[in-house]
Amino acid sequence: MLLISCKEDKNEVLIENQKAIQKKTQVFNAINSAWNFSTQPINPAAQGALSMWAEWRVLMSELGQKPKSTIGAFQQKSKTLSKKASELVNNIPSAYSKPEIKSRISVLVTKINALDLFIHLHEIPTDKIALLIAEINTQIISIESQMGEIVRKNIIPKEEGESDMIKMLDTSRAIPSNANYKNRVIN
């Protein structure tokens, strides 16, 4: 009886191992087919702007390199992408260091970090990873579009007196309305 029991256990272990290998292969194939990032600039204005930004070029280069061998390679690549994405915030070119760009970069970093998180789970949700890759592509296009918009706005010449009007709209330069300031001015 003991021998029969051991043989059945070995068969069950072999069957379980085969199922696990088959599942890992399915997960790898699903991730491999979804792992396509848009790394080409969508407009010439964005291309010129992004060529000066080293961190962006490094991130796009990393996104363009697709792992080929195992799920572990995808996990390592996602970890690298997470590190490279977090470096984007540090050195945004001054012409693009605006809230609309910073917010889009923050969303991109969050999506890449989520990809890193989900790909390192024991049970990898392939549908969630495919969705995150699509969302990362959307954010990349959004950042590039916003940069192109900033370039287009900077090309438009300002009218006479427009810069003075913009300065007057700045609330940080406004005259304080507290009573102490009024008393000092009157006395």
Coordinates of C-alpha atoms in Angstrom, one line a residue:
M1 CA 0.0 0.0 0.0
L2 CA 2.8 2.3 0.8
L3 CA 4.4 1.9 -2.6
I4 CA 1.1 2.5 -4.4
S5 CA 0.6 5.7 -2.3
C6 CA 4.1 7.0 -3.1
K7 CA 3.6 6.3 -6.8
E8 CA 0.3 8.2 -6.8
D9 CA 1.9 11.1 -5.0
K10 CA 4.7 11.3 -7.5
N11 CA 2.2 11.3 -10.4
E12 CA 0.2 14.0 -8.7
V13 CA 3.3 16.1 -8.2
L14 CA 4.3 15.6 -11.9
I15 CA 0.8 16.7 -13.0
E16 CA 0.9 19.7 -10.8
N17 CA 4.3 20.7 -12.0
Q18 CA 3.2 20.4 -15.6
K19 CA 0.1 22.6 -14.9
A20 CA 2.4 25.2 -13.2
I21 CA 4.8 25.2 -16.2
Q22 CA 1.8 25.5 -18.6
K23 CA 0.3 28.4 -16.6
K24 CA 3.7 30.2 -16.5
T25 CA 4.0 29.8 -20.3
Q26 CA 0.5 31.2 -20.8
V27 CA 1.4 34.2 -18.5
F28 CA 4.7 34.8 -20.3
N29 CA 2.9 34.6 -23.7
A30 CA 0.2 37.1 -22.6
I31 CA 2.7 39.6 -21.2
N32 CA 5.0 39.2 -24.2
S33 CA 2.2 40.0 -26.6
A34 CA 1.0 43.0 -24.6
W35 CA 4.5 44.5 -24.0
N36 CA 4.5 47.1 -26.8
F37 CA 5.2 50.7 -25.8
S38 CA 4.9 53.7 -28.1
T39 CA 8.4 55.2 -28.0
Q40 CA 8.3 57.4 -31.1
P41 CA 7.4 61.1 -30.6
I42 CA 4.0 61.9 -32.1
N43 CA 4.9 65.4 -33.4
P44 CA 8.0 67.3 -34.5
A45 CA 7.6 69.9 -31.7
A46 CA 7.7 67.3 -29.0
Q47 CA 10.6 65.5 -30.7
G48 CA 12.7 68.6 -30.6
A49 CA 11.8 69.2 -27.0
L50 CA 12.4 65.7 -25.9
S51 CA 15.8 65.4 -27.6
M52 CA 17.3 67.7 -25.0
W53 CA 15.9 65.7 -22.0
A54 CA 18.3 62.9 -21.2
E55 CA 16.1 61.1 -18.6
W56 CA 13.3 60.9 -21.1
R57 CA 15.5 59.5 -23.8
V58 CA 16.8 56.9 -21.4
L59 CA 13.3 55.9 -20.3
M60 CA 12.1 55.6 -24.0
S61 CA 15.2 53.5 -24.7
E62 CA 14.3 51.2 -21.9
L63 CA 10.7 51.0 -23.0
G64 CA 11.9 50.1 -26.5
Q65 CA 13.9 47.1 -25.3
K66 CA 11.6 44.2 -24.9
P67 CA 12.6 41.2 -22.7
K68 CA 12.6 37.9 -24.5
S69 CA 13.4 35.0 -22.3
T70 CA 11.3 34.6 -19.1
I71 CA 8.9 36.3 -16.8
G72 CA 11.9 37.1 -14.6
A73 CA 13.3 39.2 -17.4
F74 CA 10.0 41.1 -17.6
Q75 CA 10.1 41.6 -13.8
Q76 CA 13.7 42.9 -14.0
K77 CA 12.7 45.2 -16.9
S78 CA 9.7 46.6 -14.9
K79 CA 12.0 47.3 -12.0
T80 CA 14.4 49.2 -14.2
L81 CA 11.5 51.1 -15.8
S82 CA 10.3 52.1 -12.4
K83 CA 13.7 53.5 -11.4
K84 CA 14.1 55.4 -14.7
A85 CA 10.6 56.8 -14.5
S86 CA 11.2 58.1 -11.0
E87 CA 14.3 60.0 -12.3
L88 CA 12.1 62.0 -14.8
V89 CA 10.8 64.2 -12.0
N90 CA 14.3 65.4 -11.0
N91 CA 15.4 67.0 -14.2
I92 CA 12.5 68.4 -16.2
P93 CA 13.7 71.0 -18.7
S94 CA 12.9 74.5 -17.4
A95 CA 10.7 75.3 -20.4
Y96 CA 8.5 72.3 -19.5
S97 CA 8.6 72.5 -15.7
K98 CA 4.9 73.4 -15.6
P99 CA 2.1 71.9 -13.6
E100 CA 0.5 70.4 -16.6
I101 CA 3.6 68.5 -17.5
K102 CA 4.5 67.6 -13.9
S103 CA 1.0 66.1 -13.3
R104 CA 1.2 64.0 -16.4
I105 CA 4.7 62.8 -15.4
S106 CA 3.4 61.9 -11.9
V107 CA 0.6 59.8 -13.5
L108 CA 3.1 58.1 -15.8
V109 CA 5.4 57.3 -12.9
T110 CA 2.4 55.9 -10.9
K111 CA 1.3 53.7 -13.9
I112 CA 4.9 52.3 -14.3
N113 CA 5.1 51.6 -10.6
A114 CA 1.8 49.8 -10.7
L115 CA 3.1 47.7 -13.6
D116 CA 6.2 46.9 -11.5
L117 CA 3.9 45.9 -8.6
F118 CA 1.6 43.7 -10.5
I119 CA 4.3 41.9 -12.5
H120 CA 6.0 40.9 -9.2
L121 CA 2.9 39.3 -7.7
H122 CA 2.8 35.5 -7.2
E123 CA -0.3 35.2 -9.4
I124 CA 0.3 37.7 -12.2
P125 CA -2.9 39.4 -13.5
T126 CA -2.1 39.5 -17.2
D127 CA -5.3 41.4 -18.0
K128 CA -4.3 44.1 -15.6
I129 CA -0.8 44.3 -17.0
A130 CA -2.1 44.6 -20.5
L131 CA -4.4 47.5 -19.3
L132 CA -1.5 49.2 -17.6
I133 CA 0.7 49.0 -20.7
A134 CA -2.1 50.7 -22.7
E135 CA -2.5 53.4 -20.0
I136 CA 1.3 54.0 -20.0
N137 CA 1.2 54.5 -23.8
T138 CA -1.7 56.9 -23.3
Q139 CA 0.3 58.9 -20.8
I140 CA 3.4 59.0 -23.0
I141 CA 1.3 60.4 -25.8
S142 CA -0.3 62.9 -23.4
I143 CA 3.0 64.2 -22.2
E144 CA 4.3 64.6 -25.7
S145 CA 1.1 66.3 -26.8
Q146 CA 1.3 68.8 -23.9
M147 CA 5.0 69.5 -24.7
G148 CA 4.0 70.2 -28.3
E149 CA 1.2 72.5 -27.1
I150 CA 3.7 74.5 -24.9
V151 CA 6.0 74.9 -27.9
R152 CA 3.1 76.1 -30.1
K153 CA 2.0 78.6 -27.4
N154 CA 5.6 79.9 -27.0
I155 CA 5.7 80.6 -30.8
I156 CA 2.7 82.9 -30.6
P157 CA 3.9 86.5 -30.2
K158 CA 2.6 88.5 -27.2
E159 CA 0.6 91.7 -27.8
E160 CA 1.8 95.0 -26.5
G161 CA 1.0 95.2 -22.7
E162 CA 0.1 91.6 -22.4
S163 CA 3.1 90.7 -20.2
D164 CA 2.2 93.6 -17.9
M165 CA -1.4 92.3 -17.7
I166 CA -0.2 88.8 -16.9
K167 CA 2.0 90.2 -14.1
M168 CA -1.0 92.1 -12.6
L169 CA -3.1 88.8 -12.6
D170 CA -0.4 87.2 -10.5
T171 CA -1.9 87.1 -6.9
S172 CA 1.5 86.6 -5.3
R173 CA 2.5 90.1 -6.4
A174 CA -0.8 91.7 -5.3
I175 CA -0.9 94.4 -2.6
P176 CA -1.9 92.8 0.8
S177 CA -5.3 94.0 2.0
N178 CA -4.7 93.7 5.8
A179 CA -5.2 96.7 8.1
N180 CA -1.6 97.0 9.3
Y181 CA -0.4 97.5 5.8
K182 CA -3.0 100.3 5.2
N183 CA -2.0 102.0 8.4
R184 CA 1.7 102.0 7.6
V185 CA 1.0 103.5 4.2
I186 CA -1.3 106.3 5.6
N187 CA 1.1 107.2 8.4

